[in-house]
Tab-separated table of C-alpha atoms in Angstrom:
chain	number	residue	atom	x	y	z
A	1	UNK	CA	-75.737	-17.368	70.443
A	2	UNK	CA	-72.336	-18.364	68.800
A	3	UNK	CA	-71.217	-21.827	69.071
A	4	UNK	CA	-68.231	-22.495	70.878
A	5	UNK	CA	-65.804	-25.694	70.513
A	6	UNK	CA	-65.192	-27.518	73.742
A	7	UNK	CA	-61.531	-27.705	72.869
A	8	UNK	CA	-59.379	-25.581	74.851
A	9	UNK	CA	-57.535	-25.052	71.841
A	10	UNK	CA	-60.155	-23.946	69.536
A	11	UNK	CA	-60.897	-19.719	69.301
A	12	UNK	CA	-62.863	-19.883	66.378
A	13	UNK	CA	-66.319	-19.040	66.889
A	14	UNK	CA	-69.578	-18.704	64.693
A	15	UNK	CA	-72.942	-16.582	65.209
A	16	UNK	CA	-75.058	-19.255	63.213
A	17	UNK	CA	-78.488	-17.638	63.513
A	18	UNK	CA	-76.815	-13.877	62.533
A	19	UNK	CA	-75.666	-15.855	59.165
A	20	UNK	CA	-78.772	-17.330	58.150
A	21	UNK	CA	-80.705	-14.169	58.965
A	22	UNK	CA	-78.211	-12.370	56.571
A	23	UNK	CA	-78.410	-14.960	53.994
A	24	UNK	CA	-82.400	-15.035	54.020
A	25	UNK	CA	-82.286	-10.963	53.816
A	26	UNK	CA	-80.039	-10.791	51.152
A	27	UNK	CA	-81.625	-13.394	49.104
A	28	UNK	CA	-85.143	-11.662	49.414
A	29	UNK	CA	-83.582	-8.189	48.719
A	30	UNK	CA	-82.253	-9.919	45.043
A	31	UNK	CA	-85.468	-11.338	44.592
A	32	UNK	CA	-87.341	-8.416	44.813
A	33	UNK	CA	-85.053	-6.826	42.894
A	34	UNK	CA	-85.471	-8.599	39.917
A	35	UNK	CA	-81.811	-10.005	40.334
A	36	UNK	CA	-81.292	-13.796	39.493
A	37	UNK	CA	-78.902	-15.501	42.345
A	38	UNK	CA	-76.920	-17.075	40.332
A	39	UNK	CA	-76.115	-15.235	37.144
A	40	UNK	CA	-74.477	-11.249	37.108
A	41	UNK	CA	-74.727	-8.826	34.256
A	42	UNK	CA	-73.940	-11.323	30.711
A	43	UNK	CA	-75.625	-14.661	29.924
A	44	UNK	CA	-72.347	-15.969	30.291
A	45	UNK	CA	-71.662	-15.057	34.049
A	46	UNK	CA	-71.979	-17.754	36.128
A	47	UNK	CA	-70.833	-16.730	40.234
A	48	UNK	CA	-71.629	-19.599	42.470
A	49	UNK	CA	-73.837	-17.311	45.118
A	50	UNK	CA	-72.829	-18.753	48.513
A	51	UNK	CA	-69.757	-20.796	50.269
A	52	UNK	CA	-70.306	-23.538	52.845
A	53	UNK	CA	-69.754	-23.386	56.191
A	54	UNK	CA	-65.344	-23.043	56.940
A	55	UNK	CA	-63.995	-26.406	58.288
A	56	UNK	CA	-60.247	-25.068	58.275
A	57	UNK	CA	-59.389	-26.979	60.830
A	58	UNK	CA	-60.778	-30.843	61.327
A	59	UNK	CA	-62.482	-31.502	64.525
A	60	UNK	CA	-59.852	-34.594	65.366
A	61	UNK	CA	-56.806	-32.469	65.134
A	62	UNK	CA	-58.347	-30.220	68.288
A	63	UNK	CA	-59.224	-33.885	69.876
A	64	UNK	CA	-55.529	-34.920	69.413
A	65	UNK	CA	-54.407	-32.002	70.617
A	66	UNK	CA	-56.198	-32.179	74.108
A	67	UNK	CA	-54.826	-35.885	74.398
A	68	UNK	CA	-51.413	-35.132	73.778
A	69	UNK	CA	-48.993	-36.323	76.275
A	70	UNK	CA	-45.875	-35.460	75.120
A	71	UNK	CA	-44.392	-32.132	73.566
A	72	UNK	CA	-43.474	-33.011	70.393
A	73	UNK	CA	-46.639	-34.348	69.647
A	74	UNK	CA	-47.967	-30.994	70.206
A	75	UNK	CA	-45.641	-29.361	68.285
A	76	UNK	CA	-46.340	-31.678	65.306
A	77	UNK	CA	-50.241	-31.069	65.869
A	78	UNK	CA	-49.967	-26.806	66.588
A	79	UNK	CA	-47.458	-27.040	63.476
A	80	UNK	CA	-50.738	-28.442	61.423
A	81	UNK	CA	-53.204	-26.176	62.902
A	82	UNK	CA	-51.431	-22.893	62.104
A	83	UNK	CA	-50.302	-24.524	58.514
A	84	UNK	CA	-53.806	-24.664	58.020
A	85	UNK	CA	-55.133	-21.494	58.987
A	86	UNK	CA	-52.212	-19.945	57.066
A	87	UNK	CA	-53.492	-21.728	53.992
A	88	UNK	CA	-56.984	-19.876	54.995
A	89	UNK	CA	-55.606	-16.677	54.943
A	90	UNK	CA	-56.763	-16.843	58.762
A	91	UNK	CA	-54.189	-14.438	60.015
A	92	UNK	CA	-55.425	-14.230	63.916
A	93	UNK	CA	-55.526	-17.826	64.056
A	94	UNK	CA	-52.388	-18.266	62.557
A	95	UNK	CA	-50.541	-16.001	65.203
A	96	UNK	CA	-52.724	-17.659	68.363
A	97	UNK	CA	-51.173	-21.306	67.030
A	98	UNK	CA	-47.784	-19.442	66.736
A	99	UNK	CA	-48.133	-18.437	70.445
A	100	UNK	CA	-48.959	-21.582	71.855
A	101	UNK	CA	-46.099	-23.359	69.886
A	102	UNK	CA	-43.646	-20.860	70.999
A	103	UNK	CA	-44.642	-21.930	74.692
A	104	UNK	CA	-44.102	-25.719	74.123
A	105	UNK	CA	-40.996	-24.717	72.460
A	106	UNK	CA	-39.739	-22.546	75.186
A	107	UNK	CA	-40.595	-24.896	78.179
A	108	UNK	CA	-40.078	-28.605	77.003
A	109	UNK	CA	-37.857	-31.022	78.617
A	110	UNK	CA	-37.778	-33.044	75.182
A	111	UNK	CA	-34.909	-32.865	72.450
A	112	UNK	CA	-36.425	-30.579	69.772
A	113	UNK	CA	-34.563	-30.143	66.282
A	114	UNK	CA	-33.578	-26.542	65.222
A	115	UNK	CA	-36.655	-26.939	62.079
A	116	UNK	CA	-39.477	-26.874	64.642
A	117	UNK	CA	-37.835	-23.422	66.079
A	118	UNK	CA	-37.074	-21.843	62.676
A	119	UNK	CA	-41.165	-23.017	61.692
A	120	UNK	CA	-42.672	-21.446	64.369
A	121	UNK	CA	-40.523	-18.152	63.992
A	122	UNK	CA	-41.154	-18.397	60.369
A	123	UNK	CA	-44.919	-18.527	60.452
A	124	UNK	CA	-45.421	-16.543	63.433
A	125	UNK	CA	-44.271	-14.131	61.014
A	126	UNK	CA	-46.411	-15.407	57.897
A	127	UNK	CA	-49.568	-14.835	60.323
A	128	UNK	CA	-48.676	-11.101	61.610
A	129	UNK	CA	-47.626	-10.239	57.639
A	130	UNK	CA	-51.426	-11.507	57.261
A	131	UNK	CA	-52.465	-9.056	59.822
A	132	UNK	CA	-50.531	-6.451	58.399
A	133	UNK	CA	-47.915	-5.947	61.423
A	134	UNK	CA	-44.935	-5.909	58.975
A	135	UNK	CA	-42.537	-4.662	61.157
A	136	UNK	CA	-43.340	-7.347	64.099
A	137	UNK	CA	-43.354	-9.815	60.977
A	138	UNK	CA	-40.156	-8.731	59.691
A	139	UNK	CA	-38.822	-9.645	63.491
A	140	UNK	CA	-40.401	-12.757	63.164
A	141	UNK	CA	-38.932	-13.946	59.312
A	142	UNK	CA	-35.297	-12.266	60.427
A	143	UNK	CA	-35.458	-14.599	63.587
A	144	UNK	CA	-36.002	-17.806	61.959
A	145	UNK	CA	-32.902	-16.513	58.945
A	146	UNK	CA	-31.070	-16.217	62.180
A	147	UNK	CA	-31.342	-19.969	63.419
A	148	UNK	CA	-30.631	-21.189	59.975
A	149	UNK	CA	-28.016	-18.696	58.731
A	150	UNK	CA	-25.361	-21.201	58.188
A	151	UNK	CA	-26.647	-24.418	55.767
A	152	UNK	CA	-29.362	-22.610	54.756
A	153	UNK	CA	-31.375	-25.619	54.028
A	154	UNK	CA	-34.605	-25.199	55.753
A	155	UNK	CA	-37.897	-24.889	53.759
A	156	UNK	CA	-38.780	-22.782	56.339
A	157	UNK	CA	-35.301	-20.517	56.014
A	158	UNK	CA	-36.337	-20.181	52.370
A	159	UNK	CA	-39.715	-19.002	53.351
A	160	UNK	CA	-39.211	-16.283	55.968
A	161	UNK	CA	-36.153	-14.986	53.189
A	162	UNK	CA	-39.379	-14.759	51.069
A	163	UNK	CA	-41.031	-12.920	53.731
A	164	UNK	CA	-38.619	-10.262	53.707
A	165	UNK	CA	-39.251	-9.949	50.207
A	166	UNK	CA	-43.098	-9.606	50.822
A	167	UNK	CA	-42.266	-7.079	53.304
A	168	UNK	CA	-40.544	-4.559	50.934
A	169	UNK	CA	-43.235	-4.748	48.100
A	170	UNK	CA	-45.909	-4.427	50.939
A	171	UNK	CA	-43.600	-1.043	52.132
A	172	UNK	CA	-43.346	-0.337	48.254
A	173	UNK	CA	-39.461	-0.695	48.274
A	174	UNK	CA	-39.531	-2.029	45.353
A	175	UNK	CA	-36.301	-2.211	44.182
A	176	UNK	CA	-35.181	-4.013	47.338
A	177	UNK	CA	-37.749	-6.596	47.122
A	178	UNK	CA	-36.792	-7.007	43.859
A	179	UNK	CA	-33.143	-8.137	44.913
A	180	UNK	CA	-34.516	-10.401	47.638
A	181	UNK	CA	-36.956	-12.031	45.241
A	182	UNK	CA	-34.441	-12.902	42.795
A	183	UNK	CA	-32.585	-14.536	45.474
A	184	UNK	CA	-35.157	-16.416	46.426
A	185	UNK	CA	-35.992	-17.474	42.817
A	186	UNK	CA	-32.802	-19.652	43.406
A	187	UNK	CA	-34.603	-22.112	45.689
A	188	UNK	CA	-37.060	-24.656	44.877
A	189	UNK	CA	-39.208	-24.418	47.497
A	190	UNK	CA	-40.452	-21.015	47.033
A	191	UNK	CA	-39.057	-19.767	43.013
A	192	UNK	CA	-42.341	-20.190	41.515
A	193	UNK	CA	-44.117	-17.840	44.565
A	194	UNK	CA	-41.191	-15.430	43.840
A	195	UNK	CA	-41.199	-15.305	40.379
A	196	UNK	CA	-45.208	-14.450	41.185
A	197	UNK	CA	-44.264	-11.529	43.400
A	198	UNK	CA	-41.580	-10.432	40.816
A	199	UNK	CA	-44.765	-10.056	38.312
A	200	UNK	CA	-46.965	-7.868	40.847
A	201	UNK	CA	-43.652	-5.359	41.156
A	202	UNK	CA	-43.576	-5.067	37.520
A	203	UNK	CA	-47.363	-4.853	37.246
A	204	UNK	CA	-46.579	-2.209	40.060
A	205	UNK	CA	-43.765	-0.529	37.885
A	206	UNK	CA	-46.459	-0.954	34.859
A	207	UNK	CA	-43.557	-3.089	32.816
A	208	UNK	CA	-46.512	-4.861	31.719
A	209	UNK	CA	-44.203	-7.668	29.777
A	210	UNK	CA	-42.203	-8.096	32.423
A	211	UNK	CA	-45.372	-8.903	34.447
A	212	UNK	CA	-46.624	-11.719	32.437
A	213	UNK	CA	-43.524	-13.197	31.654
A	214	UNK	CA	-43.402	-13.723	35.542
A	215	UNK	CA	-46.687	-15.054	35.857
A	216	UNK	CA	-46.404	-17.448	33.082
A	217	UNK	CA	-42.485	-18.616	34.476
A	218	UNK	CA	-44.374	-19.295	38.019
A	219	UNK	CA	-47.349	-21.330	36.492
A	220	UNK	CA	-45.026	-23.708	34.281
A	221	UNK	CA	-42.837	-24.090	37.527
A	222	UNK	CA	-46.291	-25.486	39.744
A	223	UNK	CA	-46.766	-27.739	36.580
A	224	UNK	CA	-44.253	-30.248	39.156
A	225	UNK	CA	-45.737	-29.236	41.946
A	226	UNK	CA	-49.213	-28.042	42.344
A	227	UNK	CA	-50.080	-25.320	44.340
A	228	UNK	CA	-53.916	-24.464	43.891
A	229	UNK	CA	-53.873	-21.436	46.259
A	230	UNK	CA	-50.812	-19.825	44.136
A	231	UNK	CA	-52.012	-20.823	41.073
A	232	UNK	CA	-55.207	-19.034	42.171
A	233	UNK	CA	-53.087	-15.706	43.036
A	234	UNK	CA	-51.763	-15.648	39.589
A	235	UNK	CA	-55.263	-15.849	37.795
A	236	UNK	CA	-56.502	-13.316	39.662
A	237	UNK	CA	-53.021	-11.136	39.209
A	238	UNK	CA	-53.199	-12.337	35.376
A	239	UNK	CA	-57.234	-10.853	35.448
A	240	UNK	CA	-55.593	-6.963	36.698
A	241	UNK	CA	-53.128	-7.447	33.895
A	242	UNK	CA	-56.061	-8.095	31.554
A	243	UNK	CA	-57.951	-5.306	33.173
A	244	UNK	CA	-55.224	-2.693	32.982
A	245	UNK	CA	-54.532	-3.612	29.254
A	246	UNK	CA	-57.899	-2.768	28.673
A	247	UNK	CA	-59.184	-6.419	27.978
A	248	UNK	CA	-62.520	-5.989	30.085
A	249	UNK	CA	-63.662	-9.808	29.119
A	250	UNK	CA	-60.800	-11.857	29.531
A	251	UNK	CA	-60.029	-9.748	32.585
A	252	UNK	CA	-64.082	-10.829	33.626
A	253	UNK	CA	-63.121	-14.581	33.245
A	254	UNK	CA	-60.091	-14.564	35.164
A	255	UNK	CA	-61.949	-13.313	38.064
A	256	UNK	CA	-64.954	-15.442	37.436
A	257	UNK	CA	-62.748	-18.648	37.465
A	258	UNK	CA	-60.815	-17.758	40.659
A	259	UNK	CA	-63.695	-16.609	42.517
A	260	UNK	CA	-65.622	-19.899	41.897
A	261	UNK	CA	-62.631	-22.139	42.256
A	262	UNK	CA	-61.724	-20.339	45.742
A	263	UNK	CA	-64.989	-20.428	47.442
A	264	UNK	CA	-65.365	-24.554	46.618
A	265	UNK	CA	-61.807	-24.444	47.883
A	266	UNK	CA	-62.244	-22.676	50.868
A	267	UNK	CA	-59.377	-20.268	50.052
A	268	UNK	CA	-61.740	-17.417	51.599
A	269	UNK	CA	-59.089	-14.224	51.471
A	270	UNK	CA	-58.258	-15.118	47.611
A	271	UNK	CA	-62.116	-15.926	46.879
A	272	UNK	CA	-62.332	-11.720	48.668
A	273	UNK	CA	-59.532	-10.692	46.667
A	274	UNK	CA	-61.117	-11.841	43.594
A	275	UNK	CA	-64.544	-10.380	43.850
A	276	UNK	CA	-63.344	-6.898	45.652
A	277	UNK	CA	-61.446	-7.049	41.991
A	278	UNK	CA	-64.545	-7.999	40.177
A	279	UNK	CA	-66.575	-5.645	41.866
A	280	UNK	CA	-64.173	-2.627	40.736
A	281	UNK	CA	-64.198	-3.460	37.215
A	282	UNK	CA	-67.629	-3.704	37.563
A	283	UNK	CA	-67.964	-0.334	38.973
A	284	UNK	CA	-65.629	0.658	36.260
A	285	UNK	CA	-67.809	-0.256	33.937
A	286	UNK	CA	-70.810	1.380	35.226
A	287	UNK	CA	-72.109	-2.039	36.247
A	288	UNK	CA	-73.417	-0.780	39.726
A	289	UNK	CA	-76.454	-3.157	39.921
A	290	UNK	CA	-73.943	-6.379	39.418
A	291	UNK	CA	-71.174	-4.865	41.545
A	292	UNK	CA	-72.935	-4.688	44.394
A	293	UNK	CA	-74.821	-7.744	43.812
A	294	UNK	CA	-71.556	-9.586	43.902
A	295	UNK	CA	-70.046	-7.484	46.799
A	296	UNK	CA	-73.255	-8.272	48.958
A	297	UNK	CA	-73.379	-12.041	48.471
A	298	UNK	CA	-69.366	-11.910	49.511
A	299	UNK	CA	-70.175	-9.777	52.332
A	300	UNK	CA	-72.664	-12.719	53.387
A	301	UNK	CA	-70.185	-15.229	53.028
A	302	UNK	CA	-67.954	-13.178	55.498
A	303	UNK	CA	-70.253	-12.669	57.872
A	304	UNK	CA	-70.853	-16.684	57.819
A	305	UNK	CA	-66.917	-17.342	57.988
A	306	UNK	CA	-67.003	-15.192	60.972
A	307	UNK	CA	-63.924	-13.080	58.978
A	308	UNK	CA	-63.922	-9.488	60.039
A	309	UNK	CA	-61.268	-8.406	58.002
A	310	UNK	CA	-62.934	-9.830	55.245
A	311	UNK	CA	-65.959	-8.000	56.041
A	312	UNK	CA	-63.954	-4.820	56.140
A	313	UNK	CA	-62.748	-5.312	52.720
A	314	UNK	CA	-65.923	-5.921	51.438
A	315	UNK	CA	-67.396	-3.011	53.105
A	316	UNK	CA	-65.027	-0.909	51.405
A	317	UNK	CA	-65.730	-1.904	48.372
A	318	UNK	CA	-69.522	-1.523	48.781
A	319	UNK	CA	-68.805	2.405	49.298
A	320	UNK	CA	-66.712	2.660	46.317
A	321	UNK	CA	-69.529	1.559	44.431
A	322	UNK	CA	-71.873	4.488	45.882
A	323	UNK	CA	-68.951	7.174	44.945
């Protein structure tokens, strides 16, 4: 039986015994294969096995939120909630807080500033580009440009402009995300994400220099300000640049790092990025035994996150491993 929060608020759900049943299975299957559960194919490997339970979301935020009086209050605590599954790569989420901040927006009484609209707009987007509804997205990020088409200020403005450029490389217009990303590169709030998009469209374009020089411009520009989830992004895009150059062990220990450091992290869609990445080289390499070793134990993790797109990923993975 899942367990369910008493907040009105709170959708996310877990099937507790269905995770420890999977984790128990899976541990006895690599035991009685002979695998160790906490090394892969070289002495040097090290893959922490299994994540923690997901606290995106502290319990006191729902709390707050069911005491709220006023509207802005909720706005400010929705505004968290959905920053916070966005940082989780938790697209549903993300769009259900978007919803429900949309209706306080739409029906308060109280003075609201134009930011909260152009937020809400913006990351209703962020959470449907998540989901992979890039034309509902697109609405979304060309909504909140809209309400902030004139000082252009907003961090928010800058982000759903960013968006737009995450839109065409996801289409594979290239060429026009390239012109939106070098616009964007122009404002401090999100230059060092697009100068990391600017590298996967030259990785894409196989203007391998290019690429890196990208990469390395957005990691000295998060030297001011840290961003561990982007910094993340840009190992793992740094370990397919390895890969694709051929260097099989640095390309190993770019993965390695990233998948460890986003599982203690709890940045579960890059920690899946990183070892559906791992898992093809792997594979690659005619390391079936390890590749699906590491696939499985991510799979469990999924299933304990209670991520189904996650698990879908995964899945996939798992089969091209049987090809």
């Amino acid at each position: 039986m899942a367990i369910q929060s008493q907040s009105k608020y709170h959708h996310f759900s877990i099937g507790t015994k269905s995770l420890i049943v999977s984790k128990v299975l899976l541990l006895l299957w690599m035991v009685f294969m002979g695998i160790p559960t906490h090394k892969t194919f070289a002495q040097d490997t090290q893959i922490q096995a299994f994540g923690y339970m997901p606290k995106t979301v502290p319990d006191s935020l729902y709390t707050a939120l069911d005491k709220a009086k006023g509207d802005t209050r909720k706005i400010t605590l929705l505004s968290e909630i959905a920053s916070k599954y966005l940082a989780s790569g938790n697209g549903d989420s993300v769009v259900h807080y978007a919803q429900l901040l949309k209706k306080v927006l739409e029906t308060t009484k109280e003075p609201i500033p134009s930011t909260d609209r152009i937020f809400q707009k913006r990351i209703d987007g962020d959470g449907k580009y998540l989901n992979g509804l890039y034309d509902k997205a697109l609405e979304s990020y060309l909504g909140a440009i809209a309400l902030d088409s004139t000082q252009k200020q907003d961090p928010s403005y800058h982000k759903a402009i960013l968006g737009v450029g995450r839109i065409y490389l996801a289409k594979g217009e290239l060429e026009k995300a390239i012109t939106v990303l070098e616009e964007c590169t122009g404002y401090d709030t999100v230059s060092a994400r697009a100068h990391y998009l600017l590298g996967i469209i030259y990785f894409e374009k196989k203007d391998f220099e290019k690429c890196r020089n990208s990469f390395t411009t957005a990691e000295s520009l998060l030297i001011k300000e840290p961003n561990p989830k982007l910094q993340y992004r840009i190992a793992l895009n740094l370990g397919q640049l390895e890969s694709a150059l051929g260097n099989t062990d640095e390309a190993f220990g770019y993965f390695e790092k990233v998948i460890n450091g986003s599982l203690q992290d709890q940045y579960y869609d890059v920690y899946t990025e990183a070892v559906v990445q791992y898992g093809r080289l792997a594979t690659d390499l005619s390391y079936f035994d390890q590749a699906e070793m590491t696939l499985s134990m991510a799979y469990t993790n999924a299933i304990q996150w209670n991520r189904l797109e996650l698990q879908k990923k995964i899945i996939n993975s798992l089969r091209k491993t049987y090809e």
